[in-house]
Coordinates of N, CA and C in Angstrom, one line a residue:
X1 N -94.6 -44.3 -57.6 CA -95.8 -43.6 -57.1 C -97.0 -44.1 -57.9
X2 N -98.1 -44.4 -57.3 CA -99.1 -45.1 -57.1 C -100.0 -43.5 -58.1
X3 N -100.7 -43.8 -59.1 CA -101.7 -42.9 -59.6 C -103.1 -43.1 -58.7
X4 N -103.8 -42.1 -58.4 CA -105.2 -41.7 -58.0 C -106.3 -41.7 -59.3
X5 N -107.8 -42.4 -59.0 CA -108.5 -41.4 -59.8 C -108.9 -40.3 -59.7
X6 N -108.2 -39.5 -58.9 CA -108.6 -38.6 -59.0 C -107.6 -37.0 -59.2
X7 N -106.1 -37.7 -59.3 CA -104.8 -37.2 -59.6 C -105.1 -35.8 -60.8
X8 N -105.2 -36.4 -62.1 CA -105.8 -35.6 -63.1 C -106.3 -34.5 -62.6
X9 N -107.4 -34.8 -62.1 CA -108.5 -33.1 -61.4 C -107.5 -32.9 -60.2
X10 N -107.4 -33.4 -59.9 CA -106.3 -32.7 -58.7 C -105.4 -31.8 -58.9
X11 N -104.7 -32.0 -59.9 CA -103.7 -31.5 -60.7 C -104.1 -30.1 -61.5
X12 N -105.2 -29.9 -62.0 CA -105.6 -29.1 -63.3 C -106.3 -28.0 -62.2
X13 N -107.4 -28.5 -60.9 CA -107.8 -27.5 -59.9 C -106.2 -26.5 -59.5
X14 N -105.5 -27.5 -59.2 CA -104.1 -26.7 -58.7 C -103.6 -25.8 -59.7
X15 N -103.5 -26.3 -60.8 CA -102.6 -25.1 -61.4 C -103.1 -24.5 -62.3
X16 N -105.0 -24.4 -62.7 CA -105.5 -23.5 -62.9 C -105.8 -22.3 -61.6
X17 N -105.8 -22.6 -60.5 CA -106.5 -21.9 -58.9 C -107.5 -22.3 -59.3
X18 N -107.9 -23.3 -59.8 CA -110.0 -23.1 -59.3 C -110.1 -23.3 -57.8
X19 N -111.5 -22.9 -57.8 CA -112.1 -23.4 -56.4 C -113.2 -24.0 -56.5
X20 N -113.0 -24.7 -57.7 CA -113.8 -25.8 -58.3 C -114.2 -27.1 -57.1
X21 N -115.4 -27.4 -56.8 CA -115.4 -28.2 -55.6 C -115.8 -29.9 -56.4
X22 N -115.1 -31.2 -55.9 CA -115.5 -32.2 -57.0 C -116.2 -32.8 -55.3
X23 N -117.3 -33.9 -55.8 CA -118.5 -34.6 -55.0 C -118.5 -35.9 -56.4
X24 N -119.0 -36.8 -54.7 CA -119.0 -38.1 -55.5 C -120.1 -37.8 -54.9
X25 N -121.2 -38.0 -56.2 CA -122.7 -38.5 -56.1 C -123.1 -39.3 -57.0
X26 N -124.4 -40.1 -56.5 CA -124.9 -40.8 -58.0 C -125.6 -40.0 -58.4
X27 N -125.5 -40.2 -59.8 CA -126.5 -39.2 -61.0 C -127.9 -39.2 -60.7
X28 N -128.6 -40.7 -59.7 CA -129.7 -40.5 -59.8 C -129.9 -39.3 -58.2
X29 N -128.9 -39.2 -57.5 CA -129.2 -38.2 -56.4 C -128.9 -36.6 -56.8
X30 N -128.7 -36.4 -57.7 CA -128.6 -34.8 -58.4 C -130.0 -34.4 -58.6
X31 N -130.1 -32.8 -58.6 CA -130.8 -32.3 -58.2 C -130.8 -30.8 -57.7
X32 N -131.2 -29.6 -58.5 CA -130.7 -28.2 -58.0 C -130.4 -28.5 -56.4
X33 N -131.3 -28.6 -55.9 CA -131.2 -28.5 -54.3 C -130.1 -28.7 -54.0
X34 N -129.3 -30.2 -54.0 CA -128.2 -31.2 -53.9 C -126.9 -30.6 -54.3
X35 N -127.3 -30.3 -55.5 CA -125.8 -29.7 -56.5 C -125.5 -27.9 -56.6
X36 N -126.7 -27.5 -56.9 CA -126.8 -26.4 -57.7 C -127.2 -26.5 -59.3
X37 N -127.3 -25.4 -60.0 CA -127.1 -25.7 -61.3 C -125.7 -25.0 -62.1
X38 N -125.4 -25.3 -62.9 CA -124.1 -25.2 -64.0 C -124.0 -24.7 -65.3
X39 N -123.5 -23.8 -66.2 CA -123.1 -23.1 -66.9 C -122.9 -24.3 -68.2
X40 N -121.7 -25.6 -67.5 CA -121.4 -26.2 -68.2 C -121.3 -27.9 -67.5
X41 N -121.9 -29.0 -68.1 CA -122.1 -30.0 -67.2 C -121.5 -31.4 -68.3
X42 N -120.5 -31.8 -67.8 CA -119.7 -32.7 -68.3 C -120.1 -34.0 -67.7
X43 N -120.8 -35.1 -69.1 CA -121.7 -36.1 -68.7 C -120.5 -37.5 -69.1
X44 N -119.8 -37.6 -69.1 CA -118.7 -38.7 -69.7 C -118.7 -39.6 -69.6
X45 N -119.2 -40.9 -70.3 CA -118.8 -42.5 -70.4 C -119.4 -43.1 -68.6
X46 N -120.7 -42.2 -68.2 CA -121.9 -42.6 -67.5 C -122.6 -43.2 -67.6
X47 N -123.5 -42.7 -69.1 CA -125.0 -43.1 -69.7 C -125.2 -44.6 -69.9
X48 N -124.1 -45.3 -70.4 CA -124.3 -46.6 -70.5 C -124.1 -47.3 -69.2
X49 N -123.6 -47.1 -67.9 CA -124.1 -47.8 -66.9 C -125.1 -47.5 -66.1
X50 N -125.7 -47.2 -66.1 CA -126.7 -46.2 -65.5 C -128.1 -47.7 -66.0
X51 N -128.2 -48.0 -64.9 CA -129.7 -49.1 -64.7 C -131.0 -47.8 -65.9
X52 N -130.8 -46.9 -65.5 CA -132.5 -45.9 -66.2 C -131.7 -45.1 -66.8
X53 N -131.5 -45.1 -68.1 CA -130.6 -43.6 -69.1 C -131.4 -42.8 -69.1
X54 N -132.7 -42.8 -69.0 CA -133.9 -41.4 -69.4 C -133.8 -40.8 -68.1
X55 N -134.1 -41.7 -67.4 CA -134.1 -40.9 -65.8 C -133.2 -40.5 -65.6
X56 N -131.4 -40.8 -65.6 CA -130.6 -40.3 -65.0 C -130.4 -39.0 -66.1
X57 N -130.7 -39.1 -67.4 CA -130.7 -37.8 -68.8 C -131.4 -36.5 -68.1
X58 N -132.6 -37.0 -67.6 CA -133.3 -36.0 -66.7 C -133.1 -35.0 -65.3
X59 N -132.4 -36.4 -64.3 CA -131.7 -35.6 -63.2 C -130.6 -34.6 -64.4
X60 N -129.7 -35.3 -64.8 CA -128.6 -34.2 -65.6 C -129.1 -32.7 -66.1
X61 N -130.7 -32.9 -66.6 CA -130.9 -31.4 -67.4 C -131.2 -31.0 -66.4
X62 N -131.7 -31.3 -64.6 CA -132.2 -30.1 -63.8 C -131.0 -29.9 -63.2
X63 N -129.7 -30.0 -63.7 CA -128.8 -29.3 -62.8 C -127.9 -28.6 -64.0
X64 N -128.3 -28.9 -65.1 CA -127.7 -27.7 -66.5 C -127.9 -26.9 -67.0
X65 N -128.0 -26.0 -66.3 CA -128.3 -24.4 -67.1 C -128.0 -23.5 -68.1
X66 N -127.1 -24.7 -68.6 CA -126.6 -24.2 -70.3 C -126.1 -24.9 -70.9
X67 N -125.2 -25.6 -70.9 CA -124.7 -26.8 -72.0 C -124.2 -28.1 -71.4
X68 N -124.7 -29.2 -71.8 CA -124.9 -30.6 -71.6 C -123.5 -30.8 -72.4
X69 N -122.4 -31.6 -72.1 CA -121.1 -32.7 -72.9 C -121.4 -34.1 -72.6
X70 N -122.4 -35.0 -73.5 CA -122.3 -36.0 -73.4 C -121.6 -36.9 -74.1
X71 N -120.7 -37.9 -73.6 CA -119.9 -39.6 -74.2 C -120.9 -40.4 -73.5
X72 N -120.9 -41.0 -74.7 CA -121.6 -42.5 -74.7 C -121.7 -43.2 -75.4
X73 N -121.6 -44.3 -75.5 CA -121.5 -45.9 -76.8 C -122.4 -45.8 -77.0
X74 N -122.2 -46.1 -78.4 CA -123.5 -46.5 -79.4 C -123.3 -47.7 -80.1
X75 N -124.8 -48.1 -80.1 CA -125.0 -49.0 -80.9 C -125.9 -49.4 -82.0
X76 N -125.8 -49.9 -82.8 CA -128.0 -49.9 -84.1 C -127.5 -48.7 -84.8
X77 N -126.8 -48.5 -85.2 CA -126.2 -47.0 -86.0 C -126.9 -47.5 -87.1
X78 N -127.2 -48.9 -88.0 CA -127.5 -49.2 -88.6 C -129.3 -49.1 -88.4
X79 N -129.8 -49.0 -87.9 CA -131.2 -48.7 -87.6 C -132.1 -47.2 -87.9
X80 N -132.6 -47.1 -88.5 CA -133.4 -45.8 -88.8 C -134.0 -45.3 -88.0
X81 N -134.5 -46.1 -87.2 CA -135.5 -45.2 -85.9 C -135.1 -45.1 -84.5
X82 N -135.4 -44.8 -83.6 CA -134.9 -44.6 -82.6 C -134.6 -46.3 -81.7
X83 N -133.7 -46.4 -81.4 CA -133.3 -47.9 -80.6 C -132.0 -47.9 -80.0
X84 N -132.4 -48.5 -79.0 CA -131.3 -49.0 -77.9 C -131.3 -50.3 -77.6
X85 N -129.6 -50.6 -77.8 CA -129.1 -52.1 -77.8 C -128.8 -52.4 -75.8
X86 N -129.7 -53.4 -75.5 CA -129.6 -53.8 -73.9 C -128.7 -54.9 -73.5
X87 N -127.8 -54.8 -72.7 CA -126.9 -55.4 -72.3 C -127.0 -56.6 -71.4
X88 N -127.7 -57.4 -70.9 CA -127.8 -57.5 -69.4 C -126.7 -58.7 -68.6
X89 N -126.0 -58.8 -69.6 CA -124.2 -59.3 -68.9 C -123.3 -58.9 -69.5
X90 N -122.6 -59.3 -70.2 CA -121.0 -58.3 -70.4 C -121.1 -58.6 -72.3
X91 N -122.2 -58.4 -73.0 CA -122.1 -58.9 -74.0 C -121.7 -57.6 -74.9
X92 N -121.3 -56.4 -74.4 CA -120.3 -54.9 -74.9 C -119.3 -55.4 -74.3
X93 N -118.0 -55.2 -74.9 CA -116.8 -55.3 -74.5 C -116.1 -55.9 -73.5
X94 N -117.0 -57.0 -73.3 CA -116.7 -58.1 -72.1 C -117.3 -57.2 -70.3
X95 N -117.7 -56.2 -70.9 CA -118.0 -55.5 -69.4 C -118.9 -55.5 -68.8
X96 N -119.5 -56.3 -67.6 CA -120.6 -56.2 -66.9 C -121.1 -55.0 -66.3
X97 N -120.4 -54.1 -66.4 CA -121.5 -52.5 -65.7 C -122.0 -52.4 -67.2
X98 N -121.8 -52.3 -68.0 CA -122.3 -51.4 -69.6 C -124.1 -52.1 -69.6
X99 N -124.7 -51.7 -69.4 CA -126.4 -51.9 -69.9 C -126.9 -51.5 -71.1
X100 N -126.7 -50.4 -72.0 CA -127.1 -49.5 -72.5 C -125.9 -49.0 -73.9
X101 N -126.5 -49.2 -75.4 CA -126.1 -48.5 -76.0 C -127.1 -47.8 -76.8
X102 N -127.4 -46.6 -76.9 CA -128.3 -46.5 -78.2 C -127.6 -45.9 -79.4
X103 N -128.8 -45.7 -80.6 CA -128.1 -45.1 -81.7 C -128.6 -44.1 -81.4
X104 N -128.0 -43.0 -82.6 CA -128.1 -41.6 -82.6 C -129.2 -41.1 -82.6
X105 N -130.0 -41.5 -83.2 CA -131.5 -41.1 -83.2 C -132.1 -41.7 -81.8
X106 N -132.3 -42.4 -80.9 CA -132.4 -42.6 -79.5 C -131.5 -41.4 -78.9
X107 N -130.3 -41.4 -78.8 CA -130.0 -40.4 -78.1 C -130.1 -39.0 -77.8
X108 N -130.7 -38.4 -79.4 CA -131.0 -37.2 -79.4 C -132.4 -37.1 -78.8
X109 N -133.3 -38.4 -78.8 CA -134.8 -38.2 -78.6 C -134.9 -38.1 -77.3
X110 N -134.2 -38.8 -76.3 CA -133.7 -39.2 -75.2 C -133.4 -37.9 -74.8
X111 N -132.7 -36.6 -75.3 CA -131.7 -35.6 -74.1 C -133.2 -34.1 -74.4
X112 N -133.9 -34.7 -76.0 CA -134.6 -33.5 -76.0 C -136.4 -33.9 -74.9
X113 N -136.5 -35.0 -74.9 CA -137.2 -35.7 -73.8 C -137.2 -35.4 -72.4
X114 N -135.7 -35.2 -71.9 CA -135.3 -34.8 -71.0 C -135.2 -33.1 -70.3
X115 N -135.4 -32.5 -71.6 CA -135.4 -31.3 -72.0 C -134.6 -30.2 -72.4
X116 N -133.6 -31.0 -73.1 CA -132.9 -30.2 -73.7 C -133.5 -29.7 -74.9
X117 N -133.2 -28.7 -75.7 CA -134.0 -28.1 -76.5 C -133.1 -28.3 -77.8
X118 N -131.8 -28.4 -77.9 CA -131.0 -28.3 -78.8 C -130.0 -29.6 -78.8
X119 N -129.7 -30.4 -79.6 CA -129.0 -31.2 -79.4 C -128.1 -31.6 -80.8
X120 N -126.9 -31.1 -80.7 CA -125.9 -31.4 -81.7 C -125.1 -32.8 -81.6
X121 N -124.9 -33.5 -82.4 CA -123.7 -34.9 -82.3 C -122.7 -34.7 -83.0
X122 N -121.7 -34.5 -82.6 CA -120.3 -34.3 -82.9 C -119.8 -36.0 -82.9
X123 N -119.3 -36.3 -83.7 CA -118.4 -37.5 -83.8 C -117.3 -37.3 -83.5
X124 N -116.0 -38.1 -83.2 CA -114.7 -38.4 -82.8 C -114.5 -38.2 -84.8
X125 N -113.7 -37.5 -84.8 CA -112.5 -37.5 -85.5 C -112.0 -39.7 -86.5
X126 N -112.2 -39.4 -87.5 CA -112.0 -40.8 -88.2 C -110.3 -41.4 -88.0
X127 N -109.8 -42.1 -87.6 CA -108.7 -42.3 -87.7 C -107.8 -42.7 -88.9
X128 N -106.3 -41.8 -89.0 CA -105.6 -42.4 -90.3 C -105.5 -43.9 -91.1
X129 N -105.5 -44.2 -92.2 CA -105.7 -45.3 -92.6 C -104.3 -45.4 -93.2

């Protein structure tokens, strides 16, 4: 049996009962009108392909009416001020969609820009050595 991408949510709508509805849109077509707005808006391992990260950060906050979950690569961790490392062939992880890494300080500036008002960075857990 052949997996889906879309198996996982398939699976989790079922045997929670949601009536959770899933749409393929691009981020830059969202928009209350389009979508509605959301309680809770799950942004995952998007931001770095995305041609415009401010623009598409922006569609995201007019459809989030309460909390933003953003993944995204970083990069310039070593840099003090706000900066974003540009991609423009596969020079991240050999992968030609990736455009976009910033560091942490870009990304926060970037989501409160967009207008979020509060913005926390949780890191991943350090792995056993």
């Amino acid at each position: 049996m052949t997996k889906k991408p879309k198996d996982g949510f398939e699976l989790a709508r079922e045997v929670l009962k949601s009536r959770v509805e899933d749409r393929l849109i691009d981020v830059m077509d969202l928009s209350p009108e389009a979508v509605g707005t959301f309680d809770l808006v799950l942004f995952l391992g998007v931001l770095y392909h995305v041609r415009h990260p401010l623009l598409a950060l922006e569609r995201v906050a007019g459809v989030t009416a309460g909390r933003l979950i953003l993944e995204t690569e970083v990069d310039l961790l070593d840099v003090g001020r706000p900066a974003m490392g540009f991609y423009p062939s596969a020079e991240l992880n050999s992968d030609p969609t990736i455009w976009w890494a910033p560091n942490l300080s870009a990304l926060a500036a970037m989501l409160r820009t967009a207008g979020f008002s509060r913005v926390d960075v949780v890191s991943p857990p350090k792995p056993f050595v």
